[in-house]
Short mmCIF file of C-alpha atoms in Angstrom, two decimals:
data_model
loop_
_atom_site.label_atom_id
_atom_site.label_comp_id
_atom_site.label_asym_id
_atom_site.label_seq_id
_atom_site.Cartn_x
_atom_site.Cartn_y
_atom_site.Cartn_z
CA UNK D 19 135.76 78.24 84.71
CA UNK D 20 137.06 78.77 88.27
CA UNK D 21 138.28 75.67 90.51
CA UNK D 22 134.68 75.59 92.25
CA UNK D 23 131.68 77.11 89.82
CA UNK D 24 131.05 76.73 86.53
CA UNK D 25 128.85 78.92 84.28
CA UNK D 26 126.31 77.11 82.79
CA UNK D 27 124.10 79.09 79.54
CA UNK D 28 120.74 76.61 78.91
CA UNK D 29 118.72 77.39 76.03
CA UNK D 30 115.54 75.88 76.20
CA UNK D 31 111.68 76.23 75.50
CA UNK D 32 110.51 73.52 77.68
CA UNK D 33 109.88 74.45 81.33
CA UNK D 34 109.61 71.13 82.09
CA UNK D 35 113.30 70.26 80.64
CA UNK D 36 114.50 73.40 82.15
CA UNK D 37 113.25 72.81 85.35
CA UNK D 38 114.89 68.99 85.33
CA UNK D 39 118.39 70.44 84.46
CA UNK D 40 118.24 73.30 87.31
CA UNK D 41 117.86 70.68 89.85
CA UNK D 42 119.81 68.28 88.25
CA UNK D 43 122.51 71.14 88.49
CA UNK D 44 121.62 71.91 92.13
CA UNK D 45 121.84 68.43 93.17
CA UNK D 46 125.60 68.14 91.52
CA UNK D 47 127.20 67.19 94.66
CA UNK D 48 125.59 64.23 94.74
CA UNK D 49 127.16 63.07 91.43
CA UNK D 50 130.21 61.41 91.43
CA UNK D 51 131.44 63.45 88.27
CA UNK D 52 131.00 66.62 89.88
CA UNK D 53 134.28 66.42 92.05
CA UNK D 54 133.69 69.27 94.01
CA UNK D 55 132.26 71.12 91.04
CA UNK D 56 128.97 73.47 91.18
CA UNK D 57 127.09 75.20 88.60
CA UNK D 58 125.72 78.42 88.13
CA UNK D 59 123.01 78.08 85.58
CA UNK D 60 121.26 81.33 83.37
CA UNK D 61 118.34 79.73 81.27
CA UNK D 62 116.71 81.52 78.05
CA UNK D 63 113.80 80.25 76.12
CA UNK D 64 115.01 81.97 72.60
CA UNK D 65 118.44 81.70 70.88
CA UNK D 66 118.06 85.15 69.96
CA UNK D 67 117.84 85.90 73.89
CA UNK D 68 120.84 83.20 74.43
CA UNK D 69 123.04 85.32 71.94
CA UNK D 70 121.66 88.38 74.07
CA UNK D 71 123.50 86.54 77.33
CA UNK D 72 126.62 85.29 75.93
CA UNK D 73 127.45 88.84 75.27
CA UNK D 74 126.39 89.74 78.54
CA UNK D 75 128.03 87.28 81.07
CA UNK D 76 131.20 84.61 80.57
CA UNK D 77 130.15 81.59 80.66
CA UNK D 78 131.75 78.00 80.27
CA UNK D 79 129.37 75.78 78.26
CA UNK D 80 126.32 75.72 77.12
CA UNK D 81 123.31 73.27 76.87
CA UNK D 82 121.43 74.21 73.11
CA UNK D 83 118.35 72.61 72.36
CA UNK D 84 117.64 72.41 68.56
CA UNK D 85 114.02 72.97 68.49
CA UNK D 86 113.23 76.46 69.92
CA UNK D 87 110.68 78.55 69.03
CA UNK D 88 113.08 81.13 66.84
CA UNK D 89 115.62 78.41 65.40
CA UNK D 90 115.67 74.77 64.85
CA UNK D 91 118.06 72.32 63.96
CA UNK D 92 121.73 72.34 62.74
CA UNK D 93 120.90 75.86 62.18
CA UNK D 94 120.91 76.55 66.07
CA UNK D 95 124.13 74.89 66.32
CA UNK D 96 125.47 77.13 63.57
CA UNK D 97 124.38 80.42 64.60
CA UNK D 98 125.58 80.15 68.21
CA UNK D 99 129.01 79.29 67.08
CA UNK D 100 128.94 82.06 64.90
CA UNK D 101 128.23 84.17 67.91
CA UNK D 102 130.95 81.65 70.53
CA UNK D 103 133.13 79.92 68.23
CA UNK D 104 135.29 78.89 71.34
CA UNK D 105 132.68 77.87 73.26
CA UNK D 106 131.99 74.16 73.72
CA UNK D 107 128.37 73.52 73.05
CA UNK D 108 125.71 70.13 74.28
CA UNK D 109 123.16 69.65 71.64
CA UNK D 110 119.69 68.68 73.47
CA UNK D 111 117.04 66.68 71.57
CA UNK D 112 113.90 64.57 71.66
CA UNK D 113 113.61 63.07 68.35
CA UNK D 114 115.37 59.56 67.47
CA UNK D 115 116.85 61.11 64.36
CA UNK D 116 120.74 59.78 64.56
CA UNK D 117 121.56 61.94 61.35
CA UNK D 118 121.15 65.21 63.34
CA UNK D 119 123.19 64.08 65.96
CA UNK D 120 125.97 62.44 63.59
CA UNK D 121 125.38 65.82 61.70
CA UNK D 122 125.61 68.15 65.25
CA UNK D 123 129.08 66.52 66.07
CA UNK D 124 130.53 66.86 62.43
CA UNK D 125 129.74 70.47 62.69
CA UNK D 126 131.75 70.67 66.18
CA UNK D 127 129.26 70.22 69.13
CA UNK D 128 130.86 68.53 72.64
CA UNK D 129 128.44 66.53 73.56
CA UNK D 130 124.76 65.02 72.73
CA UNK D 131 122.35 64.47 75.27
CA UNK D 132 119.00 62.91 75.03
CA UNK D 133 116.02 64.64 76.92
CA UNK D 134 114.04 61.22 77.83
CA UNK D 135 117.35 59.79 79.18
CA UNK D 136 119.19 62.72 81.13
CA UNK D 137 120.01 62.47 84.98
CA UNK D 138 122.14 64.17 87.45
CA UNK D 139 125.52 61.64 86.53
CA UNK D 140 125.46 62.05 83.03
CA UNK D 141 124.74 65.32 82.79
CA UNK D 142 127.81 66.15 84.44
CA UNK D 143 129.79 64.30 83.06
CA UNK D 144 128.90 65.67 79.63
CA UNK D 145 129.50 68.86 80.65
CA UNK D 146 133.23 68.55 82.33
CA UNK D 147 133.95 66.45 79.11
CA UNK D 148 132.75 69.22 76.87
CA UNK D 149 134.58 71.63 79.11
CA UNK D 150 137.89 69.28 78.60
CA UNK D 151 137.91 68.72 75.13
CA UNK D 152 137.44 72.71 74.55
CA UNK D 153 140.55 73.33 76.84
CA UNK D 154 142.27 70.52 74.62
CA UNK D 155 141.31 72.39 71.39
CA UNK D 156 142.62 75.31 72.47
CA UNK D 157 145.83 73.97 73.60
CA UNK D 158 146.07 72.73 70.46
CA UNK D 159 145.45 75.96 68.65
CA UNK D 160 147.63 78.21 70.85
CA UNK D 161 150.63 75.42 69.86
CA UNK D 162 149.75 75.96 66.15
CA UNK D 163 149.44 79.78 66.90
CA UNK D 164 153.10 79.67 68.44
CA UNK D 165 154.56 77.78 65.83
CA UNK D 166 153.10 79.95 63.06
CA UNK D 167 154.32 82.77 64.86
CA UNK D 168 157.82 81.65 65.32
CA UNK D 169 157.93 80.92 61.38
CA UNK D 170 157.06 84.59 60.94
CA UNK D 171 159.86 85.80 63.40
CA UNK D 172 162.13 83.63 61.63
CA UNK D 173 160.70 84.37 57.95
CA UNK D 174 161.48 88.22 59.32
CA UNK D 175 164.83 87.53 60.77
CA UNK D 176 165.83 86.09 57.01
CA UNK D 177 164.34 89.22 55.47
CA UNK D 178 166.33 91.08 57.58
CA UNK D 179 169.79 89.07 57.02
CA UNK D 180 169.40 89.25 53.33
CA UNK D 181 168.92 93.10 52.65
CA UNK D 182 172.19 94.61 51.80
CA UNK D 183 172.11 97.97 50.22
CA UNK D 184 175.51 100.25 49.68
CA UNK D 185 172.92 102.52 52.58
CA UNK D 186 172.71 100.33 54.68
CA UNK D 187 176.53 99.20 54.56
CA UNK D 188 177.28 102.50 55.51
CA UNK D 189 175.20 103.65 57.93
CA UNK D 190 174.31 100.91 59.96
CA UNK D 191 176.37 100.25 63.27
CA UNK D 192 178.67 97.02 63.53
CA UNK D 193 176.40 95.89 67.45
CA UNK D 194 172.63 95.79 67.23
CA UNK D 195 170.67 97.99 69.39
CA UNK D 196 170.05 95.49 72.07
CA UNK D 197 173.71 94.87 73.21
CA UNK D 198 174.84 98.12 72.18
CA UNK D 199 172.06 100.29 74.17
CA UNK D 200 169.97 97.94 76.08
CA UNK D 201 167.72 100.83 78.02
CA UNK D 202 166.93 102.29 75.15
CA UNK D 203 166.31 99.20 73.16
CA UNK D 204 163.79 98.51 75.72
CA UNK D 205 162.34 101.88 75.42
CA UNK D 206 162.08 101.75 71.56
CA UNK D 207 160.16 98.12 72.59
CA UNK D 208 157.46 99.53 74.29
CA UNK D 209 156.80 102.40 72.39
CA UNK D 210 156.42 100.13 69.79
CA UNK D 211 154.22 97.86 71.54
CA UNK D 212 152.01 100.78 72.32
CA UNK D 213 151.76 101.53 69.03
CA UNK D 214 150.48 97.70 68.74
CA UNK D 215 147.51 98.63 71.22
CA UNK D 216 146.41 101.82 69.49
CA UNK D 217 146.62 100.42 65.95
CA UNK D 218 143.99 97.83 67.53
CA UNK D 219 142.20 100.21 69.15
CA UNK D 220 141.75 102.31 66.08
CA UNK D 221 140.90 99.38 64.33
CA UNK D 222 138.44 97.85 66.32
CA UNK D 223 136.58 101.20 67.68
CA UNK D 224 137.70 103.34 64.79
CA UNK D 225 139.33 106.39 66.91
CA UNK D 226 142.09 107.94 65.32
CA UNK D 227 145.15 107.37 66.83
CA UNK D 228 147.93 109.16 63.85
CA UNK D 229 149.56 106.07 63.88
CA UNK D 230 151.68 106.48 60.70
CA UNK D 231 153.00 109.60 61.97
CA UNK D 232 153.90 108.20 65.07
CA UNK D 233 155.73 105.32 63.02
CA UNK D 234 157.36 107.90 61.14
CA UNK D 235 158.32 109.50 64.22
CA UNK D 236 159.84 106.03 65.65
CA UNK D 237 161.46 105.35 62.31
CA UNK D 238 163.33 108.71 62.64
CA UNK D 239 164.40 107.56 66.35
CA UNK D 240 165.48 104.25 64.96
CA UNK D 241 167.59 106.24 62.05
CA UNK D 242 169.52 108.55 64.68
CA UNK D 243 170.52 105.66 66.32
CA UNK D 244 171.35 103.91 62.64
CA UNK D 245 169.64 100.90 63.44
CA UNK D 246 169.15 98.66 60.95
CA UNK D 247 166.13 95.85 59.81
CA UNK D 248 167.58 93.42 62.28
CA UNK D 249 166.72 95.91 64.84
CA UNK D 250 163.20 96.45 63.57
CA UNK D 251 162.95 92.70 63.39
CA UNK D 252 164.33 92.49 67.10
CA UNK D 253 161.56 95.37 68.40
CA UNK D 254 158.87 93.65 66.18
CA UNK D 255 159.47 90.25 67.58
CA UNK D 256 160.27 91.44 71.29
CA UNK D 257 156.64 93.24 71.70
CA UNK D 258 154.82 90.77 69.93
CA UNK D 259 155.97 88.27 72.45
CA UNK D 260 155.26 89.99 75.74
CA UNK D 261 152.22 91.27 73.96
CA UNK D 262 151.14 87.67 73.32
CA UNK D 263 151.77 86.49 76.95
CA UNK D 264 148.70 85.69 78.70
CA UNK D 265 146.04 87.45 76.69
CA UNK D 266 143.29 85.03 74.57
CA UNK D 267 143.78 83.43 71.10
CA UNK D 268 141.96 85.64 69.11
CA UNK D 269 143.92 88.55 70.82
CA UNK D 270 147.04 86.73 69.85
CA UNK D 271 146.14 86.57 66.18
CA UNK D 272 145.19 90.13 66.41
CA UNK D 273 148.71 91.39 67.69
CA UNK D 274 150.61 88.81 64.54
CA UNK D 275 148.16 90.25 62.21
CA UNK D 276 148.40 94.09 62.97
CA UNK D 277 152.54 93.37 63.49
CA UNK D 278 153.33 92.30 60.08
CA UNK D 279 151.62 95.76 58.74
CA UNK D 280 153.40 97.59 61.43
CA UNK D 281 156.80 95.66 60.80
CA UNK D 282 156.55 96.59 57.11
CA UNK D 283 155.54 100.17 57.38
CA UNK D 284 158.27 100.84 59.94
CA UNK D 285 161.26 99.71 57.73
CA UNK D 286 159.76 101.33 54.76
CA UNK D 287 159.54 104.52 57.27
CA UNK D 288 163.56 103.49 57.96
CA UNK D 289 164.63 102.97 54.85
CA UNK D 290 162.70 106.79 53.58
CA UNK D 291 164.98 108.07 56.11
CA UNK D 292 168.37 106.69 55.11
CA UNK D 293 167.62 107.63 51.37
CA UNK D 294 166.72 111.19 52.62
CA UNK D 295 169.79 110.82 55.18
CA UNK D 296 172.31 109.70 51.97
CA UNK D 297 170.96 111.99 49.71
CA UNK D 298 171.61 114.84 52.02
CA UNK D 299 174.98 113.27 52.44
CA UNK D 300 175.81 112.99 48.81
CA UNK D 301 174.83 116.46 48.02
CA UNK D 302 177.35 117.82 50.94
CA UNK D 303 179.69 115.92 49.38
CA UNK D 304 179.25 117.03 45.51
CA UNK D 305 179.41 120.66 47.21
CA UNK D 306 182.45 120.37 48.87
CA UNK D 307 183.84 118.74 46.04
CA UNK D 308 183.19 121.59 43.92
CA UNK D 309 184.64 123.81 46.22
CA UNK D 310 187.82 121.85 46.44
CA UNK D 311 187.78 122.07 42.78
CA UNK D 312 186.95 125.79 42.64
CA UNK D 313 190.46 126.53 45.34
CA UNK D 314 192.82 124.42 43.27
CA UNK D 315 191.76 126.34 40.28
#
């Protein structure tokens, strides 16, 4: 919702009901609730044809009747969250029954409002309350999101501390990658952040985007430069945050969730190459060894 409109989805068999809560919502200015605020309103008679809109347009609440001619009851309720589960939703009846309300706002609805009692005040008001307990909610959630997140970076950045191999003792430098080559820390960053976006893409729209190569290929960039899991953690954790900056909740989770495959595929990637790396090492050594041996003789 802008500063000035908001979106309004009404789903609604009645004409008469519909036709009360379009000029209801014309005559907003008149309400003292409306503060400025006016409302663009996109009416269906079905929920099937309601679903049909919400994945059409954005809107910012929306007014559900329960008895429509393709769903009635809780069930409404249930199938349009189903379809906009961050979408505050106004249940609309006629009948007295108190259990369907009480029931409506256990199963999350915003706001009740009864047909033979609406007018232009309360109807506003229900909606910018709706509106402001959904923005609540997901402040809420995107605090839980951040903490959860942080516990992963952290859960990561113990991982990392506590592997200790004779490999990794060896090979690894003393400075991590970010102090000791900033540009190309950055660069390693991004490309791995990139990698974020395909493996979502190829997810979601199932393209194939070679992504395990192109880890392998990053791991092997990571080995030249003998980087070590703190430096995967640092990349990991890096991207996920500017990935995470501005985008929507369920975005969010979908960057943490594809990261902690990615994180754990890339250090299995790192640690392939080290082995390969010390073998190789090992073997020059037993060679030259034998040569040694083979002079002195």
């Amino acid at each position: 919702m802008n500063s000035t409109t908001c979106k309004v989805l009404l789903i609604e068999d009645n004409p008469v009901q519909a036709t009360l809560i379009k000029r209801l919502l014309n005559h907003s200015e008149q309400s003292a609730s409306a503060e400025g605020l006016s409302f663009e309103l996109t009416t269906t008679e079905t929920l099937s044809r309601g679903i049909e809109e919400l994945a059409k347009g954005d809107f910012d609440v929306i007014l559900l009747d329960l008895i429509l001619p393709d769903s009635n009851g809780i069930d409404s309720l249930l199938r349009l969250q189903e379809n906009a589960p961050n979408m505050p939703i106004i249940v609309q009846t006629g009948s007295e029954d108190e259990t369907l309300v009480v029931k409506a706002f256990q199963l999350g609805a915003h706001g009740y409002l009864r047909k033979k009692k609406i007018e232009g005040n309360l109807l506003v008001y229900a909606i910018r309350l709706a509106i402001g307990q959904q923005q609540y909610i997901n402040q809420l959630n995107q605090i839980q999101q951040q903490k959860q997140q942080e516990l992963e970076f952290k859960n990561l950045e113990d991982l990392a501390h506590s592997i200790k191999t004779s490999v990794t003792a060896r090979m690894f430098g003393s400075e991590p990658l970010h102090d000791s080559v900033p540009d190309i820390f950055e660069e390693l960053v991004q490309s791995y952040a990139d990698l974020l976006d395909q493996a979502l893409e190829q997810r979601a729209y199932k393209v194939e985007h070679n992504i395990s190569e192109k880890m392998r290929t990053l791991a092997d960039k990571l080995g030249f430069l003998k980087a070590g899991p703190r430096d995967v953690v640092a990349i990991h954790t890096k991207a996920l945050r500017e990935k995470n900056q501005n985008v929507t909740l369920a975005k969010a989770q979908a960057y943490v969730t594809e990261g902690r495959l990615m994180v754990l595929e890339l250090m299995g990637y790192l640690a392939s190459y080290y082995r390969k790396y010390y073998i190789g090492l090992s073997n020059i050594n037993i060679s030259s060894n034998r040569e040694n041996k083979f002079n002195d003789e």
